[in-house]
CSV table of C-alpha atoms and ligand atoms in Angstrom, one decimal:
chain,number,residue,atom,x,y,z
A,1,UNK,CA,18.4,-8.3,19.0
A,2,UNK,CA,16.7,-7.9,15.6
A,3,UNK,CA,17.7,-10.5,13.1
A,4,UNK,CA,19.0,-7.9,10.6
A,5,UNK,CA,20.8,-5.7,13.1
A,6,UNK,CA,24.2,-7.2,13.0
A,7,UNK,CA,27.0,-4.7,13.7
A,8,UNK,CA,28.9,-4.1,10.4
A,9,UNK,CA,32.6,-4.4,11.0
A,10,UNK,CA,33.8,-4.5,7.5
A,11,UNK,CA,34.0,-1.9,4.6
A,12,UNK,CA,35.7,0.6,6.9
A,13,UNK,CA,32.7,0.8,9.2
A,14,UNK,CA,33.3,0.3,13.0
A,15,UNK,CA,30.8,0.6,15.8
A,16,UNK,CA,32.4,2.4,18.7
A,17,UNK,CA,29.7,2.9,21.3
A,18,UNK,CA,26.5,1.2,22.5
A,19,UNK,CA,24.0,2.5,25.1
A,20,UNK,CA,20.7,1.2,26.4
A,21,UNK,CA,17.8,1.9,24.1
A,22,UNK,CA,14.5,3.2,25.6
A,23,UNK,CA,11.4,1.9,23.8
A,24,UNK,CA,9.0,4.0,21.9
A,25,UNK,CA,11.5,6.3,20.1
A,26,UNK,CA,14.3,6.2,17.6
A,27,UNK,CA,17.5,7.2,19.5
A,28,UNK,CA,21.1,7.8,18.6
A,29,UNK,CA,22.6,4.9,20.5
A,30,UNK,CA,25.9,4.2,18.7
A,31,UNK,CA,28.2,5.7,16.1
A,32,UNK,CA,30.1,4.2,13.3
A,33,UNK,CA,33.4,5.2,11.8
A,34,UNK,CA,33.7,5.3,8.0
A,35,UNK,CA,37.0,5.6,6.2
A,36,UNK,CA,37.0,7.3,2.8
A,37,UNK,CA,40.2,7.9,1.0
A,38,UNK,CA,42.2,7.4,4.2
A,39,UNK,CA,40.1,9.9,6.2
A,40,UNK,CA,38.0,8.8,9.1
A,41,UNK,CA,34.5,10.1,9.8
A,42,UNK,CA,32.2,9.4,12.7
A,43,UNK,CA,28.5,8.9,11.8
A,44,UNK,CA,25.6,8.4,14.2
A,45,UNK,CA,23.6,5.1,14.3
A,46,UNK,CA,19.9,5.5,14.9
A,47,UNK,CA,18.1,2.7,16.7
A,48,UNK,CA,14.4,2.2,16.4
A,49,UNK,CA,12.1,0.9,19.2
A,50,UNK,CA,12.3,-2.6,17.8
A,51,UNK,CA,16.1,-2.4,17.8
A,52,UNK,CA,16.4,-1.9,14.0
A,53,UNK,CA,19.4,0.2,13.1
A,54,UNK,CA,20.3,2.8,10.6
A,55,UNK,CA,23.4,4.7,9.9
A,56,UNK,CA,22.5,8.4,9.7
A,57,UNK,CA,24.1,9.7,6.5
A,58,UNK,CA,22.3,13.0,6.4
A,59,UNK,CA,25.6,14.9,6.9
A,60,UNK,CA,27.7,12.5,4.7
A,61,UNK,CA,27.9,14.7,1.7
A,62,UNK,CA,28.8,17.8,3.7
A,63,UNK,CA,31.5,15.9,5.6
A,64,UNK,CA,33.0,13.7,2.8
A,65,UNK,CA,31.6,15.0,-0.6
A,66,UNK,CA,30.1,11.5,-1.1
A,67,UNK,CA,26.5,10.4,-1.4
A,68,UNK,CA,25.1,6.9,-1.1
A,69,UNK,CA,23.7,5.0,-4.0
A,70,UNK,CA,20.7,2.6,-3.5
A,71,UNK,CA,18.6,2.2,-6.7
A,72,UNK,CA,15.1,1.3,-5.8
A,73,UNK,CA,15.8,2.2,-2.1
A,74,UNK,CA,16.2,-1.4,-1.2
A,75,UNK,CA,18.3,-0.5,1.8
A,76,UNK,CA,17.4,3.1,2.5
A,77,UNK,CA,15.3,4.4,5.4
A,78,UNK,CA,13.4,7.5,4.1
A,79,UNK,CA,12.0,8.5,7.5
A,80,UNK,CA,11.5,7.6,11.1
A,81,UNK,CA,7.9,6.5,11.7
A,82,UNK,CA,5.7,5.4,14.6
A,83,UNK,CA,2.9,4.0,12.5
A,84,UNK,CA,3.8,0.5,11.3
A,85,UNK,CA,6.5,-2.0,12.2
A,86,UNK,CA,7.4,-4.7,9.7
A,87,UNK,CA,10.0,-7.4,9.9
A,88,UNK,CA,10.2,-9.1,6.5
A,89,UNK,CA,12.5,-11.9,7.6
A,90,UNK,CA,10.3,-12.9,10.6
A,91,UNK,CA,7.0,-12.1,8.8
A,92,UNK,CA,5.9,-9.6,11.5
A,93,UNK,CA,3.5,-6.8,10.7
A,94,UNK,CA,2.2,-4.5,13.5
A,95,UNK,CA,0.3,-1.2,13.4
A,96,UNK,CA,1.0,1.1,16.3
A,97,UNK,CA,2.1,-2.1,18.2
A,98,UNK,CA,-1.0,-4.2,17.4
A,99,UNK,CA,-0.3,-7.4,15.4
A,100,UNK,CA,-2.1,-7.7,12.1
A,101,UNK,CA,-3.4,-11.1,13.2
A,102,UNK,CA,-5.2,-9.5,16.2
A,103,UNK,CA,-6.5,-6.6,14.2
A,104,UNK,CA,-7.8,-8.8,11.4
A,105,UNK,CA,-9.4,-11.2,13.9
A,106,UNK,CA,-11.0,-8.7,16.3
A,107,UNK,CA,-11.4,-5.2,14.8
A,108,UNK,CA,-13.5,-3.5,12.2
A,109,UNK,CA,-11.8,-1.6,9.4
A,110,UNK,CA,-13.0,1.7,10.8
A,111,UNK,CA,-11.5,0.9,14.2
A,112,UNK,CA,-8.2,0.1,12.5
A,113,UNK,CA,-8.5,3.4,10.5
A,114,UNK,CA,-9.1,5.4,13.7
A,115,UNK,CA,-6.0,3.7,15.4
A,116,UNK,CA,-3.8,4.5,12.3
A,117,UNK,CA,-5.0,8.1,12.1
A,118,UNK,CA,-5.1,9.0,15.8
A,119,UNK,CA,-2.5,6.6,17.3
A,120,UNK,CA,-4.6,4.6,19.7
A,121,UNK,CA,-7.6,2.2,19.5
A,122,UNK,CA,-10.9,4.2,20.0
A,123,UNK,CA,-13.0,3.7,23.1
A,124,UNK,CA,-16.8,3.3,22.5
A,125,UNK,CA,-17.5,7.0,22.6
A,126,UNK,CA,-14.5,7.9,20.3
A,127,UNK,CA,-15.6,5.2,17.9
A,128,UNK,CA,-19.2,6.4,17.8
A,129,UNK,CA,-18.1,10.0,17.2
A,130,UNK,CA,-15.8,9.0,14.4
A,131,UNK,CA,-18.5,6.9,12.7
A,132,UNK,CA,-21.0,9.8,13.1
A,133,UNK,CA,-18.5,12.3,11.6
A,134,UNK,CA,-17.9,10.0,8.6
A,135,UNK,CA,-21.6,9.5,8.1
A,136,UNK,CA,-22.1,13.2,7.9
A,137,UNK,CA,-19.8,13.5,4.8
A,138,UNK,CA,-20.6,10.4,2.7
A,139,UNK,CA,-22.2,12.4,-0.2
A,140,UNK,CA,-20.1,13.8,-3.0
A,141,UNK,CA,-20.8,17.0,-4.9
A,142,UNK,CA,-23.2,16.3,-7.7
A,143,UNK,CA,-20.7,18.1,-10.0
A,144,UNK,CA,-18.6,15.0,-9.7
A,145,UNK,CA,-21.3,13.1,-11.6
A,146,UNK,CA,-20.7,15.2,-14.6
A,147,UNK,CA,-17.0,14.4,-14.4
A,148,UNK,CA,-17.8,10.7,-14.4
A,149,UNK,CA,-19.9,11.1,-17.5
A,150,UNK,CA,-16.9,12.7,-19.3
A,151,UNK,CA,-14.8,9.5,-18.9
A,152,UNK,CA,-14.8,7.4,-22.0
A,153,UNK,CA,-16.5,4.0,-21.7
A,154,UNK,CA,-14.2,1.4,-20.4
A,155,UNK,CA,-11.9,3.8,-18.6
A,156,UNK,CA,-9.8,2.0,-16.1
A,157,UNK,CA,-11.3,2.3,-12.5
A,158,UNK,CA,-7.9,3.3,-11.0
A,159,UNK,CA,-7.5,6.2,-13.5
A,160,UNK,CA,-11.0,7.3,-12.5
A,161,UNK,CA,-10.3,7.0,-8.8
A,162,UNK,CA,-7.1,9.0,-9.0
A,163,UNK,CA,-8.8,11.7,-11.0
A,164,UNK,CA,-11.8,11.9,-8.7
A,165,UNK,CA,-9.8,12.1,-5.5
A,166,UNK,CA,-7.6,14.8,-7.0
A,167,UNK,CA,-10.7,16.6,-8.1
A,168,UNK,CA,-11.9,16.7,-4.5
A,169,UNK,CA,-9.2,19.4,-3.9
A,170,UNK,CA,-11.1,21.5,-6.4
A,171,UNK,CA,-14.4,21.1,-4.7
A,172,UNK,CA,-12.8,22.0,-1.3
A,173,UNK,CA,-10.3,24.8,-2.3
A,174,UNK,CA,-9.5,25.6,1.4
A,175,UNK,CA,-7.7,22.3,1.5
A,176,UNK,CA,-5.0,23.8,-0.7
A,177,UNK,CA,-3.7,26.0,2.1
A,178,UNK,CA,-0.7,24.2,3.6
A,179,UNK,CA,-1.0,26.3,6.8
A,180,UNK,CA,-4.5,25.3,7.8
A,181,UNK,CA,-5.3,24.7,11.5
A,182,UNK,CA,-5.1,21.1,12.7
A,183,UNK,CA,-8.9,20.8,13.1
A,184,UNK,CA,-9.5,22.0,9.5
A,185,UNK,CA,-7.1,19.3,8.3
A,186,UNK,CA,-9.0,16.8,10.5
A,187,UNK,CA,-12.2,17.7,8.7
A,188,UNK,CA,-10.5,17.0,5.3
A,189,UNK,CA,-9.3,13.6,6.6
A,190,UNK,CA,-12.9,12.7,7.6
A,191,UNK,CA,-14.2,13.9,4.3
A,192,UNK,CA,-11.8,11.8,2.4
A,193,UNK,CA,-12.5,8.7,4.5
A,194,UNK,CA,-16.2,9.3,4.1
A,195,UNK,CA,-16.3,9.9,0.4
A,196,UNK,CA,-13.9,7.2,-0.7
A,197,UNK,CA,-16.4,4.3,-0.6
A,198,UNK,CA,-19.0,6.5,-2.3
A,199,UNK,CA,-16.6,7.4,-5.2
A,200,UNK,CA,-15.4,3.7,-5.5
A,201,UNK,CA,-19.0,2.5,-5.8
A,202,UNK,CA,-19.9,5.3,-8.2
A,203,UNK,CA,-17.0,4.0,-10.5
A,204,UNK,CA,-18.6,0.6,-10.4
A,205,UNK,CA,-22.1,1.8,-11.1
A,206,UNK,CA,-21.1,4.2,-13.9
A,207,UNK,CA,-19.2,1.5,-15.8
A,208,UNK,CA,-22.3,-0.7,-15.7
A,209,UNK,CA,-24.4,2.2,-16.8
A,210,UNK,CA,-26.5,1.9,-13.6
A,211,UNK,CA,-27.8,4.8,-11.5
A,212,UNK,CA,-25.9,5.7,-8.4
A,213,UNK,CA,-27.1,4.2,-5.2
A,214,UNK,CA,-26.8,6.9,-2.5
A,215,UNK,CA,-25.2,6.3,0.9
A,216,UNK,CA,-27.5,4.8,3.5
A,217,UNK,CA,-26.1,6.3,6.7
A,218,UNK,CA,-27.8,3.8,9.0
A,219,UNK,CA,-25.3,1.2,7.7
A,220,UNK,CA,-21.8,0.7,8.9
A,221,UNK,CA,-18.9,1.7,6.7
A,222,UNK,CA,-18.4,-1.6,4.9
A,223,UNK,CA,-22.1,-2.5,4.5
A,224,UNK,CA,-22.7,0.9,3.1
A,225,UNK,CA,-20.0,0.4,0.5
A,226,UNK,CA,-21.4,-3.0,-0.5
A,227,UNK,CA,-25.0,-1.6,-0.6
A,228,UNK,CA,-23.9,1.3,-2.8
A,229,UNK,CA,-21.9,-1.1,-5.1
A,230,UNK,CA,-24.2,-4.2,-5.4
A,231,UNK,CA,-27.5,-2.7,-4.4
A,232,UNK,CA,-30.0,-1.3,-6.9
A,233,UNK,CA,-32.1,1.9,-6.6
A,234,UNK,CA,-35.2,-0.2,-7.4
A,235,UNK,CA,-34.8,-2.8,-4.7
A,236,UNK,CA,-33.3,-3.5,-1.3
A,237,UNK,CA,-30.0,-5.3,-1.2
A,238,UNK,CA,-29.5,-8.1,1.3
A,239,UNK,CA,-26.2,-7.5,3.0
A,240,UNK,CA,-24.4,-10.8,3.5
A,241,UNK,CA,-22.5,-10.9,6.9
A,242,UNK,CA,-19.9,-13.3,5.3
A,243,UNK,CA,-19.1,-10.7,2.7
A,244,UNK,CA,-19.0,-7.9,5.2
A,245,UNK,CA,-16.6,-9.8,7.4
A,246,UNK,CA,-14.4,-10.8,4.4
A,247,UNK,CA,-14.4,-7.2,3.2
A,248,UNK,CA,-13.5,-5.8,6.6
A,249,UNK,CA,-10.6,-8.3,6.8
A,250,UNK,CA,-9.3,-7.4,3.3
A,251,UNK,CA,-9.5,-3.7,4.0
A,252,UNK,CA,-7.7,-4.2,7.4
A,253,UNK,CA,-4.9,-6.3,5.8
A,254,UNK,CA,-4.3,-3.5,3.3
A,255,UNK,CA,-4.6,-0.6,5.7
A,256,UNK,CA,-0.9,0.3,5.9
A,257,UNK,CA,2.4,-1.2,5.0
A,258,UNK,CA,5.1,1.4,6.0
A,259,UNK,CA,7.3,2.9,3.3
A,260,UNK,CA,6.1,1.0,0.2
A,261,UNK,CA,5.9,2.6,-3.3
A,262,UNK,CA,2.6,4.3,-2.9
A,263,UNK,CA,3.1,5.4,0.7
A,264,UNK,CA,6.5,6.8,-0.3
A,265,UNK,CA,4.8,8.6,-3.2
A,266,UNK,CA,2.2,10.1,-0.8
A,267,UNK,CA,5.1,11.3,1.4
A,268,UNK,CA,7.2,12.7,-1.4
A,269,UNK,CA,4.3,14.6,-2.9
A,270,UNK,CA,3.1,15.7,0.5
A,271,UNK,CA,6.6,17.0,1.4
A,272,UNK,CA,6.1,19.7,-1.2
A,273,UNK,CA,3.1,20.8,0.9
A,274,UNK,CA,0.7,19.6,-1.7
A,275,UNK,CA,-2.8,19.2,-0.3
A,276,UNK,CA,-4.0,15.9,1.2
A,277,UNK,CA,-6.4,15.0,-1.7
A,278,UNK,CA,-3.6,15.5,-4.3
A,279,UNK,CA,-1.1,13.6,-2.2
A,280,UNK,CA,-3.4,10.7,-1.9
A,281,UNK,CA,-4.3,10.8,-5.6
A,282,UNK,CA,-0.5,10.5,-6.3
A,283,UNK,CA,-0.5,7.4,-4.0
A,284,UNK,CA,-3.4,5.9,-5.9
A,285,UNK,CA,-1.4,6.3,-9.1
A,286,UNK,CA,1.6,4.7,-7.5
A,287,UNK,CA,-0.5,1.8,-6.4
A,288,UNK,CA,-1.9,1.2,-9.8
A,289,UNK,CA,1.2,-0.4,-11.3
A,290,UNK,CA,1.3,-4.2,-11.8
A,291,UNK,CA,4.3,-4.6,-9.5
A,292,UNK,CA,2.4,-3.0,-6.6
A,293,UNK,CA,-1.3,-2.9,-6.0
A,294,UNK,CA,-2.1,-3.6,-9.7
A,295,UNK,CA,-0.8,-7.1,-9.1
A,296,UNK,CA,-4.2,-8.3,-7.8
A,297,UNK,CA,-5.7,-7.5,-11.2
A,298,UNK,CA,-2.7,-9.1,-12.9
A,299,UNK,CA,-3.1,-12.3,-10.9
A,300,UNK,CA,-6.6,-12.9,-12.1
A,301,UNK,CA,-5.7,-12.0,-15.7
A,302,UNK,CA,-2.8,-14.4,-15.5
A,303,UNK,CA,-5.1,-17.2,-14.2
A,304,UNK,CA,-7.6,-16.6,-17.0
A,305,UNK,CA,-4.8,-16.7,-19.5
A,306,UNK,CA,-3.6,-20.0,-18.2
A,307,UNK,CA,-7.2,-21.4,-18.3
A,308,UNK,CA,-7.7,-20.2,-21.9
A,309,UNK,CA,-4.4,-21.7,-22.8
A,310,UNK,CA,-5.6,-25.2,-21.7
A,311,UNK,CA,-4.7,-25.0,-17.9
A,312,UNK,CA,-1.2,-26.4,-18.2
A,313,UNK,CA,0.2,-24.9,-15.0
A,314,UNK,CA,3.7,-26.4,-15.4
A,315,UNK,CA,4.1,-24.6,-18.7
A,316,UNK,CA,3.6,-21.2,-17.1
A,317,UNK,CA,5.8,-22.1,-14.1
A,318,UNK,CA,8.5,-22.9,-16.6
A,319,UNK,CA,8.0,-19.6,-18.4
A,320,UNK,CA,8.3,-17.7,-15.1
A,321,UNK,CA,11.6,-19.4,-14.5
A,322,UNK,CA,13.0,-18.8,-18.0
A,323,UNK,CA,15.3,-15.8,-17.8
A,324,UNK,CA,14.7,-15.1,-21.5
A,325,UNK,CA,11.0,-14.8,-21.0
A,326,UNK,CA,9.7,-11.6,-19.4
A,327,UNK,CA,6.7,-13.5,-17.8
A,328,UNK,CA,6.6,-13.4,-14.0
A,329,UNK,CA,4.1,-15.3,-11.8
A,330,UNK,CA,1.9,-12.4,-10.6
A,331,UNK,CA,1.1,-12.5,-6.9
A,332,UNK,CA,4.3,-14.3,-6.1
A,333,UNK,CA,7.3,-12.7,-4.3
A,334,UNK,CA,7.6,-9.5,-2.2
A,335,UNK,CA,10.1,-6.8,-1.8
A,336,UNK,CA,10.3,-7.1,2.0
A,337,UNK,CA,8.8,-10.4,3.0
A,338,UNK,CA,11.4,-13.0,2.3
A,339,UNK,CA,9.9,-16.0,4.2
A,340,UNK,CA,6.1,-15.4,4.3
A,341,UNK,CA,3.6,-12.6,4.0
A,342,UNK,CA,1.7,-12.6,7.3
A,343,UNK,CA,-1.3,-11.0,5.5
A,344,UNK,CA,-1.3,-13.8,3.0
A,345,UNK,CA,-1.5,-16.3,5.8
A,346,UNK,CA,-4.6,-14.6,7.3
A,347,UNK,CA,-6.3,-14.0,3.9
A,348,UNK,CA,-5.7,-17.6,2.7
A,349,UNK,CA,-7.9,-18.8,5.6
A,350,UNK,CA,-10.5,-16.2,4.9
A,351,UNK,CA,-10.4,-17.1,1.2
A,352,UNK,CA,-11.2,-20.7,2.0
A,353,UNK,CA,-14.1,-19.7,4.2
A,354,UNK,CA,-15.6,-17.3,1.7
A,355,UNK,CA,-15.3,-19.7,-1.2
A,356,UNK,CA,-16.9,-22.5,1.0
A,357,UNK,CA,-19.7,-20.2,2.3
A,358,UNK,CA,-20.5,-18.8,-1.2
A,359,UNK,CA,-20.3,-22.3,-2.7
A,360,UNK,CA,-18.1,-21.0,-5.5
A,361,UNK,CA,-17.1,-23.5,-8.1
A,362,UNK,CA,-14.7,-21.7,-10.5
A,363,UNK,CA,-12.2,-23.3,-12.8
A,364,UNK,CA,-9.9,-20.3,-12.4
A,365,UNK,CA,-9.7,-21.0,-8.7
A,366,UNK,CA,-8.7,-24.6,-9.4
A,367,UNK,CA,-5.8,-23.3,-11.5
A,368,UNK,CA,-4.9,-20.9,-8.6
A,369,UNK,CA,-4.7,-23.8,-6.2
A,370,UNK,CA,-2.5,-25.9,-8.6
A,371,UNK,CA,-0.2,-22.9,-9.2
A,372,UNK,CA,0.2,-22.3,-5.5
A,373,UNK,CA,1.0,-26.0,-4.8
A,374,UNK,CA,3.5,-26.3,-7.6
A,375,UNK,CA,5.3,-23.0,-6.9
A,376,UNK,CA,5.6,-23.8,-3.2
A,377,UNK,CA,7.4,-27.0,-4.0
A,378,UNK,CA,9.6,-25.9,-6.9
A,379,UNK,CA,13.3,-25.2,-5.9
A,380,UNK,CA,13.3,-22.0,-8.1
A,381,UNK,CA,10.7,-20.4,-5.9
A,382,UNK,CA,11.9,-21.9,-2.7
A,383,UNK,CA,15.5,-20.7,-3.2
A,384,UNK,CA,14.4,-17.2,-4.1
A,385,UNK,CA,11.9,-17.1,-1.3
A,386,UNK,CA,9.0,-16.5,-3.6
A,387,UNK,CA,5.6,-17.4,-2.2
A,388,UNK,CA,2.0,-16.2,-2.8
A,389,UNK,CA,1.6,-12.7,-1.5
A,390,UNK,CA,-1.6,-11.0,-0.3
A,391,UNK,CA,-2.5,-10.0,-3.8
A,392,UNK,CA,-2.7,-13.6,-4.9
A,393,UNK,CA,-5.5,-14.4,-2.4
A,394,UNK,CA,-7.2,-11.1,-2.4
A,395,UNK,CA,-7.8,-11.3,-6.1
A,396,UNK,CA,-9.4,-14.7,-5.7
A,397,UNK,CA,-11.8,-13.4,-3.0
A,398,UNK,CA,-12.7,-10.3,-4.8
A,399,UNK,CA,-13.6,-12.4,-7.9
A,400,UNK,CA,-15.8,-14.7,-5.7
A,401,UNK,CA,-17.5,-11.7,-4.2
A,402,UNK,CA,-18.5,-10.5,-7.7
A,403,UNK,CA,-16.1,-7.6,-8.3
A,404,UNK,CA,-14.8,-7.2,-11.8
A,405,UNK,CA,-11.0,-7.8,-12.2
A,406,UNK,CA,-10.0,-4.3,-13.1
A,407,UNK,CA,-11.8,-3.0,-9.9
A,408,UNK,CA,-9.6,-5.0,-7.5
A,409,UNK,CA,-6.9,-2.3,-7.1
A,410,UNK,CA,-9.6,0.2,-6.3
A,411,UNK,CA,-10.5,-2.0,-3.3
A,412,UNK,CA,-6.8,-2.1,-2.3
A,413,UNK,CA,-6.8,1.7,-2.4
A,414,UNK,CA,-9.9,1.9,-0.2
A,415,UNK,CA,-8.1,-0.2,2.4
A,416,UNK,CA,-4.8,1.7,2.1
A,417,UNK,CA,-6.4,5.1,2.5
A,418,UNK,CA,-6.1,5.5,6.3
A,419,UNK,CA,-2.4,4.3,6.1
A,420,UNK,CA,-1.6,6.9,3.4
A,421,UNK,CA,-3.3,9.6,5.4
A,422,UNK,CA,-1.5,8.7,8.6
A,423,UNK,CA,1.8,8.8,6.7
A,424,UNK,CA,0.9,12.2,5.3
A,425,UNK,CA,-0.1,13.5,8.7
A,426,UNK,CA,3.1,12.2,10.3
A,427,UNK,CA,5.3,13.9,7.7
A,428,UNK,CA,3.5,17.2,8.1
A,429,UNK,CA,3.4,17.2,11.9
A,430,UNK,CA,7.1,16.4,12.0
A,431,UNK,CA,7.7,19.2,9.5
A,432,UNK,CA,9.8,17.0,7.4
A,433,UNK,CA,11.8,18.7,4.6
A,434,UNK,CA,10.9,18.4,0.9
A,435,UNK,CA,12.0,15.1,-0.5
A,436,UNK,CA,14.9,15.6,-2.9
A,437,UNK,CA,17.1,12.6,-3.6
A,438,UNK,CA,20.5,13.0,-5.4
A,439,UNK,CA,22.0,11.0,-8.2
A,440,UNK,CA,25.2,9.8,-9.8
A,441,UNK,CA,25.3,11.3,-13.2
A,442,UNK,CA,26.4,8.9,-16.0
A,443,UNK,CA,25.8,11.1,-19.1
A,444,UNK,CA,28.1,13.0,-21.4
A,445,UNK,CA,30.7,15.4,-19.9
A,446,UNK,CA,30.4,19.1,-20.9
A,447,UNK,CA,30.5,19.5,-24.7
A,448,UNK,CA,30.3,22.4,-27.2
A,449,UNK,CA,26.9,23.2,-28.7
A,450,UNK,CA,27.0,22.8,-32.5
A,451,UNK,CA,24.4,24.9,-34.4
A,452,UNK,CA,21.9,22.9,-36.5
A,453,UNK,CA,23.3,23.9,-39.9
A,454,UNK,CA,26.8,22.6,-38.9
A,455,UNK,CA,25.7,19.1,-37.6
B,1,ACO,N1,8.0,-14.8,-10.8
B,1,ACO,C1,9.2,-15.4,-11.2
B,1,ACO,N2,10.4,-15.0,-10.8
B,1,ACO,C2,10.4,-14.0,-9.8
B,1,ACO,C3,9.2,-13.4,-9.4
B,1,ACO,C4,8.0,-13.8,-9.9
B,1,ACO,N3,6.8,-13.3,-9.5
B,1,ACO,N4,9.6,-12.4,-8.5
B,1,ACO,C5,10.9,-12.4,-8.4
B,1,ACO,N5,11.4,-13.4,-9.2
B,1,ACO,C6,12.8,-13.7,-9.3
B,1,ACO,C7,13.6,-12.6,-10.1
B,1,ACO,O1,13.6,-12.9,-11.5
B,1,ACO,C8,15.0,-12.7,-9.5
B,1,ACO,O2,15.6,-13.9,-9.9
B,1,ACO,P1,17.2,-14.0,-10.1
B,1,ACO,O3,17.8,-13.8,-8.7
B,1,ACO,O4,17.5,-15.3,-10.7
B,1,ACO,O5,17.5,-12.8,-11.0
B,1,ACO,C9,14.7,-13.0,-8.0
B,1,ACO,O6,13.4,-13.7,-8.0
B,1,ACO,C10,14.6,-11.7,-7.1
B,1,ACO,O7,13.6,-10.9,-7.8
B,1,ACO,P2,13.6,-9.3,-7.7
B,1,ACO,O8,12.8,-8.7,-8.8
B,1,ACO,O9,15.0,-8.8,-7.5
B,1,ACO,O10,12.9,-9.0,-6.3
B,1,ACO,P3,12.3,-7.7,-5.8
B,1,ACO,O11,12.3,-7.7,-4.3
B,1,ACO,O12,13.0,-6.5,-6.4
B,1,ACO,O13,10.8,-7.7,-6.4
B,1,ACO,C11,8.5,-8.0,-6.6
B,1,ACO,C12,9.7,-8.0,-5.6
B,1,ACO,C13,8.5,-6.7,-7.5
B,1,ACO,C14,7.2,-8.0,-5.8
B,1,ACO,C15,8.6,-9.2,-7.5
B,1,ACO,O14,8.7,-10.4,-6.7
B,1,ACO,C16,7.5,-9.3,-8.5
B,1,ACO,O15,7.6,-8.8,-9.6
B,1,ACO,N6,6.4,-10.1,-8.2
B,1,ACO,C17,5.3,-10.2,-9.0
B,1,ACO,C18,4.4,-8.9,-8.9
B,1,ACO,C19,3.6,-8.9,-7.6
B,1,ACO,O16,3.0,-9.9,-7.2
B,1,ACO,N7,3.6,-7.7,-7.0
B,1,ACO,C20,2.9,-7.5,-5.7
B,1,ACO,C21,3.8,-7.2,-4.6
B,1,ACO,S1,2.9,-7.1,-3.1
B,1,ACO,C22,2.2,-5.6,-3.0
B,1,ACO,O17,2.5,-4.7,-3.7
B,1,ACO,C23,1.1,-5.5,-2.1
């Protein structure tokens, strides 16, 4: 039985039936009774294929006049999904049944993307076809170049990325039709996957004032991105397999993470039948915030700040623990992982390898190591189960690879793209209704309007 799935016997809830649960589907296996103001109601319990359980409250308001309240959705399932399974207590992350450890060790990012998008790992022919289709669509419309030019110097890369991905819907107006055939939507998915690295590298080039390096379609997905980003139009760029490997791993580790803030945003926006480009642009904006994907930028900025302040790590740990100080240790803690982040475990190893192979000697990284050691042994962090998350290590690797700090979240978005698209597709295929939560109103009761001259 799943560690969290303990039958609730208190609060007027009583399990009354249990049946065998077939794997592969969420089923109604039990019911609970809920007692409200002396009246008893029976509600279904939905069991997932990993035995996780949810009380289905979709009829609760109709039956009882009550809604549930769960600010921040800490305990609310917004959907059933067959894409990603995550157990935060046990530190398990699997996509379509495959462990993140196996995927990071053995697969390429494009293989993982295919698996997320189409539900199974590709065979050699499927993989070759997928790669070919992506190669066909790597160029972006030259009109986008003019849009880049309009951004003020120093514009944040995430603002640019969200705008550019949204703008794709204007270059492909047919994508706006919510009733398009499945194969037409499939082409949009390929286009988006193909153009994402091109757009990301253009953001990098434009901010440096360098000319765009066009896609080289003989290269694989990741090498092409590195070439477009770090290559120059005037000379060949030597692609380092260590960087390609690290980049593949980083993208895989970010490829999906079930119903997090940005994926939920994609689903909420997509539920209004907004087109794929705009739904993904919404996800990009959700990811930007410092409590989500933006944390990888914040980590490095925090480390720099500590260095400039003299490198006294303990002082900053004390600040993070002080309830009167708003400072938090960025890259520490996670909403769902409460023992360890399996992705952080994998990336920590990769981080050590990349730093060793690139021979990086960076005072900021020394501060990161000290911070990690101190936080892992401090009772405040141990009691609250706060440990370095994936953003802590990914920021360090990106810096060693030569990416500017404010570009880190763009790399996260590139990795998360297939996950967002898979979530959007699932929502659409299952014809899920428009998302529309309710609320408990806490404002003024009805009052009489007083005209301005009488106030
Ligand atoms: N530094 C110091 N204290 C912290 C930190 C931190 N990074 N994170 C949580 N705490 C403390 C809180 O103050 C709180 O203490 P209390 O119980 O004494 O009041 C306790 O730990 C629980 O914190 P919550 O904010 O309730 O935990 P929640 O699950 O809501 O938040 C979050 C998780 C947002 C990730 C939080 O840990 C945080 O802000 N971390 C830093 C930002 C970060 O790294 N975000 C990246 C997340 S991973 C990702 O998006 C891929």
